[in-house]
Coordinates of C-alpha atoms and ligand atoms in Angstrom, one line a residue:
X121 CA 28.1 20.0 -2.9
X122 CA 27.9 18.0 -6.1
X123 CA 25.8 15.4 -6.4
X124 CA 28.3 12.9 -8.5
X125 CA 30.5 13.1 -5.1
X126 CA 27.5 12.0 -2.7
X127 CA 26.6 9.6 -5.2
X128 CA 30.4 8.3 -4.9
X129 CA 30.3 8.5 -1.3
X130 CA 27.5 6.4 -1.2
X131 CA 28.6 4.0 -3.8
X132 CA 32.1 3.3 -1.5
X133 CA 29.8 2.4 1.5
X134 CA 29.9 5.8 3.4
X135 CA 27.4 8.1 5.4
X136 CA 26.3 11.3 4.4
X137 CA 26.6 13.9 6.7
X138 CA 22.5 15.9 7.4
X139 CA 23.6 18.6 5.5
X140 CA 24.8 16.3 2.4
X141 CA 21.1 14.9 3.1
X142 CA 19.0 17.8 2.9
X143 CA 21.2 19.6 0.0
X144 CA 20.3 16.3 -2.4
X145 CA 16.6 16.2 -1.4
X146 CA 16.6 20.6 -1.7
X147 CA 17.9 20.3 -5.0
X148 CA 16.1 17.6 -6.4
X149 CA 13.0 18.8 -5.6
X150 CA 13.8 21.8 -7.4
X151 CA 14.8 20.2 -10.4
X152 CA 18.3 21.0 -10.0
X153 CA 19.3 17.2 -9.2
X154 CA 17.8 15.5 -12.4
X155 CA 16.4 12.2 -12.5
X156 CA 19.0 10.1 -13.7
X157 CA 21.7 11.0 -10.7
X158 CA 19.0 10.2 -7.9
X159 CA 18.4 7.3 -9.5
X160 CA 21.6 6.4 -9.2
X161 CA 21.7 7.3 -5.6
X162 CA 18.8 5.1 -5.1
X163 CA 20.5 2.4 -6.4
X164 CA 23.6 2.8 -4.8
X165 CA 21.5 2.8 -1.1
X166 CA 19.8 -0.3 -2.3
X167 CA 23.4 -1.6 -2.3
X168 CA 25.3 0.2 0.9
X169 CA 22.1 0.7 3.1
X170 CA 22.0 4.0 5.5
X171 CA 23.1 4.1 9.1
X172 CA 20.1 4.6 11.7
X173 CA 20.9 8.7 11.6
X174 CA 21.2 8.5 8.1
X175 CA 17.2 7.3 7.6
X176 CA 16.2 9.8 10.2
X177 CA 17.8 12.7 8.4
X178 CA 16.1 11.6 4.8
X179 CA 13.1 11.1 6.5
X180 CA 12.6 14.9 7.8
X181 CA 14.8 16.2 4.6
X182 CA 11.7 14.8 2.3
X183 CA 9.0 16.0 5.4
X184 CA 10.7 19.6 4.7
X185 CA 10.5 19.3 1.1
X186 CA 6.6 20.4 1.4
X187 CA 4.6 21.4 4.3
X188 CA 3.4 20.3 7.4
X189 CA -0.1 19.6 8.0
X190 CA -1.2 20.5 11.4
X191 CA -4.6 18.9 12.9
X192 CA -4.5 20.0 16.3
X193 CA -7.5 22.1 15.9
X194 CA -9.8 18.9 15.5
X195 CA -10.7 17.4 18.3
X196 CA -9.7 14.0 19.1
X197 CA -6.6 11.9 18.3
X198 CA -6.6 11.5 14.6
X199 CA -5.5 8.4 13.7
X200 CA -3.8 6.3 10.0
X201 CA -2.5 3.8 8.7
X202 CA 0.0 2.5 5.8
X203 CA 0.9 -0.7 4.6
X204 CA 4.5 -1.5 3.1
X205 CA 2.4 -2.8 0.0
X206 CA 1.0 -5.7 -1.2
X207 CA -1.1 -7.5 -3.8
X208 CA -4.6 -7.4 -4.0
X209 CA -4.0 -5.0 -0.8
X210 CA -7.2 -3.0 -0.2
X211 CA -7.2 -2.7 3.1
X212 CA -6.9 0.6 3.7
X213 CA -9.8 1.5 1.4
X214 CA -12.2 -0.9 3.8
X215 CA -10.2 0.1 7.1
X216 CA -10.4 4.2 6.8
X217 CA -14.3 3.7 6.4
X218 CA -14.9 1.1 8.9
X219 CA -13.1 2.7 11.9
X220 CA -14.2 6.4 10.9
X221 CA -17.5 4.8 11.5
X222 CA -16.5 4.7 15.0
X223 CA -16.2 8.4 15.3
X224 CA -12.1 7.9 15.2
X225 CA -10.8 10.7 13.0
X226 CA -9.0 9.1 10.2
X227 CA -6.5 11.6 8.0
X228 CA -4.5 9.4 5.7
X229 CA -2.0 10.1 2.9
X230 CA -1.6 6.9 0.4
X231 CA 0.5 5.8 -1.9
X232 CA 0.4 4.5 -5.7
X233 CA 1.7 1.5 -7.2
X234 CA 5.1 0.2 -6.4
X235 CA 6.7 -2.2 -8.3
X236 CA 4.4 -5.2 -8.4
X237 CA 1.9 -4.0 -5.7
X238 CA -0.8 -1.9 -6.2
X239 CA -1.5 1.2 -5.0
X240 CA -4.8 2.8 -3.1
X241 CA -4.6 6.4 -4.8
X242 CA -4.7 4.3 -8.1
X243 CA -8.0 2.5 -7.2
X244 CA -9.8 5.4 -5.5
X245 CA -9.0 6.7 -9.1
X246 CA -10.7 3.8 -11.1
X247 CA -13.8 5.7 -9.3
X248 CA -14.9 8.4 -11.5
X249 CA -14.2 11.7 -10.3
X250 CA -12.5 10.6 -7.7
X251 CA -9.7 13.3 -6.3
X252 CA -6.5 12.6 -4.6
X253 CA -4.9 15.6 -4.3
X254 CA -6.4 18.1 -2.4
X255 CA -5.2 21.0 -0.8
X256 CA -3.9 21.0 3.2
X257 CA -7.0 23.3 4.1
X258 CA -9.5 20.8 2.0
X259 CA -8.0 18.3 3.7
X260 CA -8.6 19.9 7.4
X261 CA -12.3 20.3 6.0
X262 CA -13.0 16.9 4.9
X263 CA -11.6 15.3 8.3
X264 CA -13.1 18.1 10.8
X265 CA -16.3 17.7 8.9
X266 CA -16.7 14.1 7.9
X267 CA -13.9 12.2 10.4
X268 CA -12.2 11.1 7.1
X269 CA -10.6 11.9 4.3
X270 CA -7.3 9.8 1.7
X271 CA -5.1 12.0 -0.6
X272 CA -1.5 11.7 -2.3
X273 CA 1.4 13.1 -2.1
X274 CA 1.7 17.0 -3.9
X275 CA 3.8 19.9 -4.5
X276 CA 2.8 21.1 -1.5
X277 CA 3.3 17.4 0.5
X278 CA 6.2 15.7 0.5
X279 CA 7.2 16.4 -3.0
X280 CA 10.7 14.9 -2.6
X281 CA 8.5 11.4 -2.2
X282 CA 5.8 12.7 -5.1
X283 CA 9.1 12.2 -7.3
X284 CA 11.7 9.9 -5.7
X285 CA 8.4 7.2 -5.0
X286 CA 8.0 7.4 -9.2
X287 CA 11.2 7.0 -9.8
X288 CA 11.8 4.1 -7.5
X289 CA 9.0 2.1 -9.2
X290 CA 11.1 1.5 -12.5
X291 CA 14.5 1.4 -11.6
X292 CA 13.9 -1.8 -9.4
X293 CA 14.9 1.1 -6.3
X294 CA 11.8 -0.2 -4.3
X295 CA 12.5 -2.7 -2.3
X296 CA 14.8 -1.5 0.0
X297 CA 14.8 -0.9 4.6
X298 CA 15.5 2.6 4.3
X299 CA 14.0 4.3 1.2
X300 CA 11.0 2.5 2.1
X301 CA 10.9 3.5 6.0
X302 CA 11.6 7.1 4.8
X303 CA 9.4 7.2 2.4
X304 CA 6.2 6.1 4.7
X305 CA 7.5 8.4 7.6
X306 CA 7.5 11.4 5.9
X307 CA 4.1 10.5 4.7
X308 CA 3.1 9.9 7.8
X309 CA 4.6 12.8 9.6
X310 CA 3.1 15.3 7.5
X311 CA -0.3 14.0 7.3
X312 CA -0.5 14.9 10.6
X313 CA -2.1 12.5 12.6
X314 CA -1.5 11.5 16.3
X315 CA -1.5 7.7 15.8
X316 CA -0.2 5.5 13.2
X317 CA -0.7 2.1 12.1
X318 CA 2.2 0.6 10.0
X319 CA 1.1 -2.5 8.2
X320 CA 4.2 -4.2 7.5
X321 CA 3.9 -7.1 5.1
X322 CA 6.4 -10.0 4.6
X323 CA 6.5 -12.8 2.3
X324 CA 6.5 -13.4 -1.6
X325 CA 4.5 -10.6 -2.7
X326 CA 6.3 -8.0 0.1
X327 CA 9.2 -6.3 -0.5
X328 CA 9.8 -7.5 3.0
X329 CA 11.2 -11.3 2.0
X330 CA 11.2 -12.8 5.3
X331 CA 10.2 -12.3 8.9
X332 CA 13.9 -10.8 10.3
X333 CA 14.0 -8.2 7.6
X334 CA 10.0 -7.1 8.1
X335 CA 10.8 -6.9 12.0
X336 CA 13.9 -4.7 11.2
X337 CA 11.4 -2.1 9.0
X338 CA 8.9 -2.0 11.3
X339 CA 11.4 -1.3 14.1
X340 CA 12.8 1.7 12.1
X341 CA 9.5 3.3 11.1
X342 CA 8.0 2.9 14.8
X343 CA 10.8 4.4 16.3
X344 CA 11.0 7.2 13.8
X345 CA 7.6 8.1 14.7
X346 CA 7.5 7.8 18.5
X347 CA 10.5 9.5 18.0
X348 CA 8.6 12.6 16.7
X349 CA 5.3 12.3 19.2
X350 CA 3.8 10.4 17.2
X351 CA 2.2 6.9 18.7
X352 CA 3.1 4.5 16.5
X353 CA 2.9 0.4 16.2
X354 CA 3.4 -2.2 13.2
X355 CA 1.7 -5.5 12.6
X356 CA 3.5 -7.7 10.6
X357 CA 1.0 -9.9 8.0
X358 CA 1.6 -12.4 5.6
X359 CA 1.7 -11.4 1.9
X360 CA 2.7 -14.9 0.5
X361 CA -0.8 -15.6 -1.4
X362 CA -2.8 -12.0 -2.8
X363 CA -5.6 -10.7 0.0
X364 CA -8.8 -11.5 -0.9
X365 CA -9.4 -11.9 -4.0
X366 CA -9.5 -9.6 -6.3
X367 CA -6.0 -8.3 -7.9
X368 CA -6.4 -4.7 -9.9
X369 CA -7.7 -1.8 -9.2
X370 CA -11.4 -1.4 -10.1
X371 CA -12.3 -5.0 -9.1
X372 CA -10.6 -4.1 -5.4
X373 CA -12.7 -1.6 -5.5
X374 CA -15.7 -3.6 -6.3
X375 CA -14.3 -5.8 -3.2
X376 CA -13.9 -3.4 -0.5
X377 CA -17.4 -2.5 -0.8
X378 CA -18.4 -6.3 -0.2
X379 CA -16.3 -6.7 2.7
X380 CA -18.4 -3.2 4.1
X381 CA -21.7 -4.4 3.1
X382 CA -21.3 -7.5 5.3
X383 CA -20.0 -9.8 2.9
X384 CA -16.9 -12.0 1.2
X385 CA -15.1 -14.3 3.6
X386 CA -15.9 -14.3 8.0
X387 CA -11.9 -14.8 7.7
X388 CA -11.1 -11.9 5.5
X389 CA -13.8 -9.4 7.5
X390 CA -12.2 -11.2 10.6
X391 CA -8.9 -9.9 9.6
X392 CA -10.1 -6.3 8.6
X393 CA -11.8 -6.1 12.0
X394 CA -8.2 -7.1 14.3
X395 CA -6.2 -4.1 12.4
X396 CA -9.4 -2.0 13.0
X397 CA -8.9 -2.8 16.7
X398 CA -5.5 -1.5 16.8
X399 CA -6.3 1.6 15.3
X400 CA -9.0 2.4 17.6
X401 CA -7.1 1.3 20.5
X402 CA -4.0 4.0 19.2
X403 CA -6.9 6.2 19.4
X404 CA -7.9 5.3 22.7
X405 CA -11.4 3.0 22.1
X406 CA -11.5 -0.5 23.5
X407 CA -13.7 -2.1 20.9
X408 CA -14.1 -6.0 20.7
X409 CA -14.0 -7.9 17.2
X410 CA -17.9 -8.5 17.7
X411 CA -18.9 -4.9 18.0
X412 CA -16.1 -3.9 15.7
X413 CA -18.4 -6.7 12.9
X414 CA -21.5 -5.1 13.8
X415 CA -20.8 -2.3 11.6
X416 CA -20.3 -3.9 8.8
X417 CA -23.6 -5.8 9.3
X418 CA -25.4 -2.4 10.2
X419 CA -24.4 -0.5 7.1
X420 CA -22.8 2.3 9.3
X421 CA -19.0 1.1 7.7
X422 CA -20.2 0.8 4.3
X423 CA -22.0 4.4 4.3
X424 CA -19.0 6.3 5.6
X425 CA -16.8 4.6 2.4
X426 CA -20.0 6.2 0.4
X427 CA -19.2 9.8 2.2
X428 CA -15.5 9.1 1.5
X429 CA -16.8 8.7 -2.1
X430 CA -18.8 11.8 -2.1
X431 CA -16.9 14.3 -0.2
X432 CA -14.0 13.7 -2.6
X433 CA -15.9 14.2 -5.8
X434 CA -16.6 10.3 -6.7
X435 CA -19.6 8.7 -8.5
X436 CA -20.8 6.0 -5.7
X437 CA -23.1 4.4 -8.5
X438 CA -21.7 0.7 -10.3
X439 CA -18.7 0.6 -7.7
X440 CA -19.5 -3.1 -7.9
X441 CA -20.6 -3.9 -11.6
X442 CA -18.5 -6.7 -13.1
X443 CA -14.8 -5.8 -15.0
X444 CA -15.3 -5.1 -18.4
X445 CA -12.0 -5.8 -20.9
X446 CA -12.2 -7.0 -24.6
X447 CA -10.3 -10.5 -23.1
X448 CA -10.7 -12.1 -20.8
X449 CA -9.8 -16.0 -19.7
X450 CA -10.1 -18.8 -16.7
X451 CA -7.1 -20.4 -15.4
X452 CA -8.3 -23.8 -15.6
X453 CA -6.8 -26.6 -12.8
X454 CA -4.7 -29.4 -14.4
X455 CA -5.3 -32.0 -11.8
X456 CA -7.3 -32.3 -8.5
X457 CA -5.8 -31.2 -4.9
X458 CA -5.6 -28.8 -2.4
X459 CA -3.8 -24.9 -3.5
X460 CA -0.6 -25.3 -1.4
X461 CA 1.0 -22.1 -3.2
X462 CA -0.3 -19.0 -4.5
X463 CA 2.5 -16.8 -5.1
X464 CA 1.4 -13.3 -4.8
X465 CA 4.9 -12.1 -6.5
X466 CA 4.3 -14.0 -9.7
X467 CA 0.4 -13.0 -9.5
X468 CA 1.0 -9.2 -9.0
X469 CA 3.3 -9.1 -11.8
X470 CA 0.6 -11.1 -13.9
X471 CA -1.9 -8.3 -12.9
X472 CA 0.3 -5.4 -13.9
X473 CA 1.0 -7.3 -17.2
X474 CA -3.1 -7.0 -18.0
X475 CA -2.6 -3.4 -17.6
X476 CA -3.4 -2.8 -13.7
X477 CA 0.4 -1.5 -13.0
X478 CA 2.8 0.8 -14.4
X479 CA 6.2 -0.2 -16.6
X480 CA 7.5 3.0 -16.9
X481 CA 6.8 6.3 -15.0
X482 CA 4.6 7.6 -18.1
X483 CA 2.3 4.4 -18.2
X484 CA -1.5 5.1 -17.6
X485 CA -3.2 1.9 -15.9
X486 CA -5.9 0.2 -17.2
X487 CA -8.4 0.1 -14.1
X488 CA -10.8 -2.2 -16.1
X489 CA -7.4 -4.8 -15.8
X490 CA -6.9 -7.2 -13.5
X491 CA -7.2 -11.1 -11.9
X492 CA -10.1 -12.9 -9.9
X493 CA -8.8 -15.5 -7.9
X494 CA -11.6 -18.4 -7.4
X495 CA -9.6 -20.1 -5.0
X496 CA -7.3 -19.2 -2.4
X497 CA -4.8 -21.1 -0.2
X498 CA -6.4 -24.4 1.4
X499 CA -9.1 -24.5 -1.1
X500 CA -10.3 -28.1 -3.3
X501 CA -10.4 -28.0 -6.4
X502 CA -11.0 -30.5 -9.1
X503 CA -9.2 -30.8 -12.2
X504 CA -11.0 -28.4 -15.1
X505 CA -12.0 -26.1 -12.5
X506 CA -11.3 -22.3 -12.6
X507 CA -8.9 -21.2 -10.3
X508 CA -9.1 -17.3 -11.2
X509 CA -10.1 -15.3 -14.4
X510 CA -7.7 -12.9 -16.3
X511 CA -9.1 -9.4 -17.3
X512 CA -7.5 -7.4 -19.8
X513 CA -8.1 -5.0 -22.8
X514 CA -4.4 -6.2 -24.7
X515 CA -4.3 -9.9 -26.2
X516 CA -3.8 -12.0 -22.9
X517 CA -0.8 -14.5 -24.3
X518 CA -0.4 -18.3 -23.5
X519 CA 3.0 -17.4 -22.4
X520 CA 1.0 -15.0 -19.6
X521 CA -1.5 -17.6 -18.7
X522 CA 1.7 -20.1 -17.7
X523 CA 3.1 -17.2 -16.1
X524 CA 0.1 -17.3 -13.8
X525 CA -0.3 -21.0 -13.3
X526 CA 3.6 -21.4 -12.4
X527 CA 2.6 -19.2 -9.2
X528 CA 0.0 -21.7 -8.1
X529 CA 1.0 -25.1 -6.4
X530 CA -1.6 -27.5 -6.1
X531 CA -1.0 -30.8 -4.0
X532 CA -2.3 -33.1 -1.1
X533 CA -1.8 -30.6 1.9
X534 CA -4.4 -28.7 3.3
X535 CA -2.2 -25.7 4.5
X536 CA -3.6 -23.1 7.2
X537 CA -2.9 -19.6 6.4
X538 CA -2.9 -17.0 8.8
X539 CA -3.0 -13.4 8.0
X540 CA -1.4 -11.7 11.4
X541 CA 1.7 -12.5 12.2
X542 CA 3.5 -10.4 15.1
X543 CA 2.5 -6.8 16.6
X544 CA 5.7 -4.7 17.4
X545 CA 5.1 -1.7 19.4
Ligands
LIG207 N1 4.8 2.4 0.5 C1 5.3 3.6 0.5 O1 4.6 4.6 0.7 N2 6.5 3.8 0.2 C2 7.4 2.7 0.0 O2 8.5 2.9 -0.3 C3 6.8 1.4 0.0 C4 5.5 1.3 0.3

């Protein structure tokens, strides 16, 4: 083949035949296919979409492109999860700990930033000597050993989604049913765990705009995995405002460890503790939200995030010390009311701004960079109050600052917010 004409075909609305599939992802991976034509390919599937087939055959054409891990020699059904992305999404860095805690084996492969969102590989790096990338047999130690263990993507796994999942991130490639159901499958698939939880997320700050097009993904990915023995569901959760609130990497950090120790929000802990229910139902435990609480309360979550730390060559000390940038600034309330909007879109792109994301593949991130929301949807606040503070180490412009308040709608209603939204098994 040549990869101008499977471009073409794509670009004139047509399906690729498996071996068309697997020829583009072989020879991309091995540097035959440069950059520039898959990213052309990208764009033309953002544009023509891929049949069902189609999204099965990329999916196990990027699983081939590295290996396969197998856990069957650990005992128990090992379980993960993955979100579609989000903004101020830390979930997974609270979850992995909390059901581990449990005694569920959880063996998870993450992601980095996307686009606006952030990514959980780049704030396990914010702590020091933290490693993501481990080898398949250090990965079968740290989850026989210590029931958990979060790493990337590598030569060795799913390398066709090491490079296609860079690329995608800045050449607006991201947002899109199948490239993103492919790339979380193979993920998933060659992690090799028994259960999966897909957090799909919908709303301003998803790639997922609205409910009918975050039911679609979820249907794709669940069926992909059952499809393969793997027992798979999606929840579907609202990513109109940022979770919690902290936006960056280091401060989400700083955040996750809260929610283990006990505290931040009952809603947000709440929240953490229904998805934690799913998991450990995939894995077979019947847990209620109450006992599932207790172990944030009785340190047993928060010490299995400091084994996570530990076994994977982190420092556990300052995880929560304040963000340190040369500038920093509160958003300051104009009038009083109640926050009606807090558009997570306009709020993650804000954040990456500071220096918390990537602009082009090269970028380093700033992990000291990043946004404190004071207030969240269905809050009070007076006029001359602080609504968040803006951390960053480059000159933080007015034009910036109006960036952030346009994303925030303050008015008479006192809105509810709920975080859950449908489970689609
Ligand atoms: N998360 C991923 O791993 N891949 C995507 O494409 C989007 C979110």
């Amino acid at each position: 083949y040549r990869m101008v004409d499977l471009i073409q075909k794509k670009r004139d609305g047509n399906s690729l035949e498996k071996t068309e599939i697997n020829w583009m992802i072989e020879n991309y991976v091995n540097g035959t296919v440069p950059d520039y034509q898959m990213s052309a390919f990208a764009m033309a599937t953002y544009f023509k979409g891929m049949t069902t087939e189609e999204v099965a055959d990329l999916t196990m054409a990027m699983l081939d492109s590295g290996k396969q891990i197998d856990l069957s020699d650990i005992p128990g059904i090992k379980v993960d999860k993955h979100s579609t992305g989000g903004v101020g999404d830390k979930v997974s860095i609270i979850l992995v700990p909390l059901v581990a805690s449990f005694g569920i084996p959880v063996a998870k492969m993450s992601g980095r930033g996307l686009g606006h969102t952030g990514g959980t590989l780049d704030k396990l790096e914010s702590i020091p000597g933290f490693k993501v990338e481990k080898t398949i047999d250090e990965f079968k130690k740290l989850v026989s050993g210590h029931g958990l263990a979060i790493i990337g993507q590598s030569d060795d796994l799913v390398k066709a989604d090491k490079l296609l999942y860079a690329l995608r991130d800045v050449t607006a490639t991201v947002d899109q049913i199948p490239l993103i159901a492919s790339s979380i499958m193979s993920k998933k698939i060659a992690s090799g765990a028994d259960a999966i939880l897909l957090d799909v997320t919908v709303g301003s700050g998803a790639f997922m705009k609205n409910i009918d097009e975050a039911r679609k993904l979820a249907r794709v990915m669940v069926d992909l995995g059952n499809a393969v023995g793997r027992r798979t569901m999606a929840v579907i959760t609202n990513m109109n405002q940022p979770l919690g609130y902290a936006i960056g990497n280091r401060n989400e950090i700083a955040e996750a460890v809260e929610v283990l120790k006990g505290g931040s929000t009952l809603a947000f802990r709440k929240y953490i503790a229904e998805l934690a229910q799913m998991m450990l139902q995939l894995a077979g435990l019947d847990k209620s939200i109450d006992e599932i609480m207790a172990n944030f309360s009785n340190g047993k979550a928060y010490g299995k995030l400091l084994e996570l730390i530990e076994i994977q060559g982190g420092n556990p000390l300052n995880l929560t010390a304040p963000l340190n940038t040369k500038f920093q600034v509160d958003v300051i309330a104009d009038n009083q009311g109640y926050i009606e909007e807090m558009g997570a879109l306009d709020i993650g792109l804000v954040a990456m701004k500071l220096g918390a994301g990537r602009a082009t593949k090269a970028d380093s991130i700033d992990f000291e960079a990043g946004v404190n929301l004071h207030q969240k949807i269905g809050d009070l606040v007076k006029k001359g109050d602080a609504i968040a503070t803006l951390y960053s180490n480059r000159e933080i412009s007015d034009d910036l600052i109006s960036e952030f308040k346009s994303a925030i709608v303050i008015g008479k209603v006192k809105k509810d917010y709920k975080e859950i939204l449908e489970v689609i098994k």
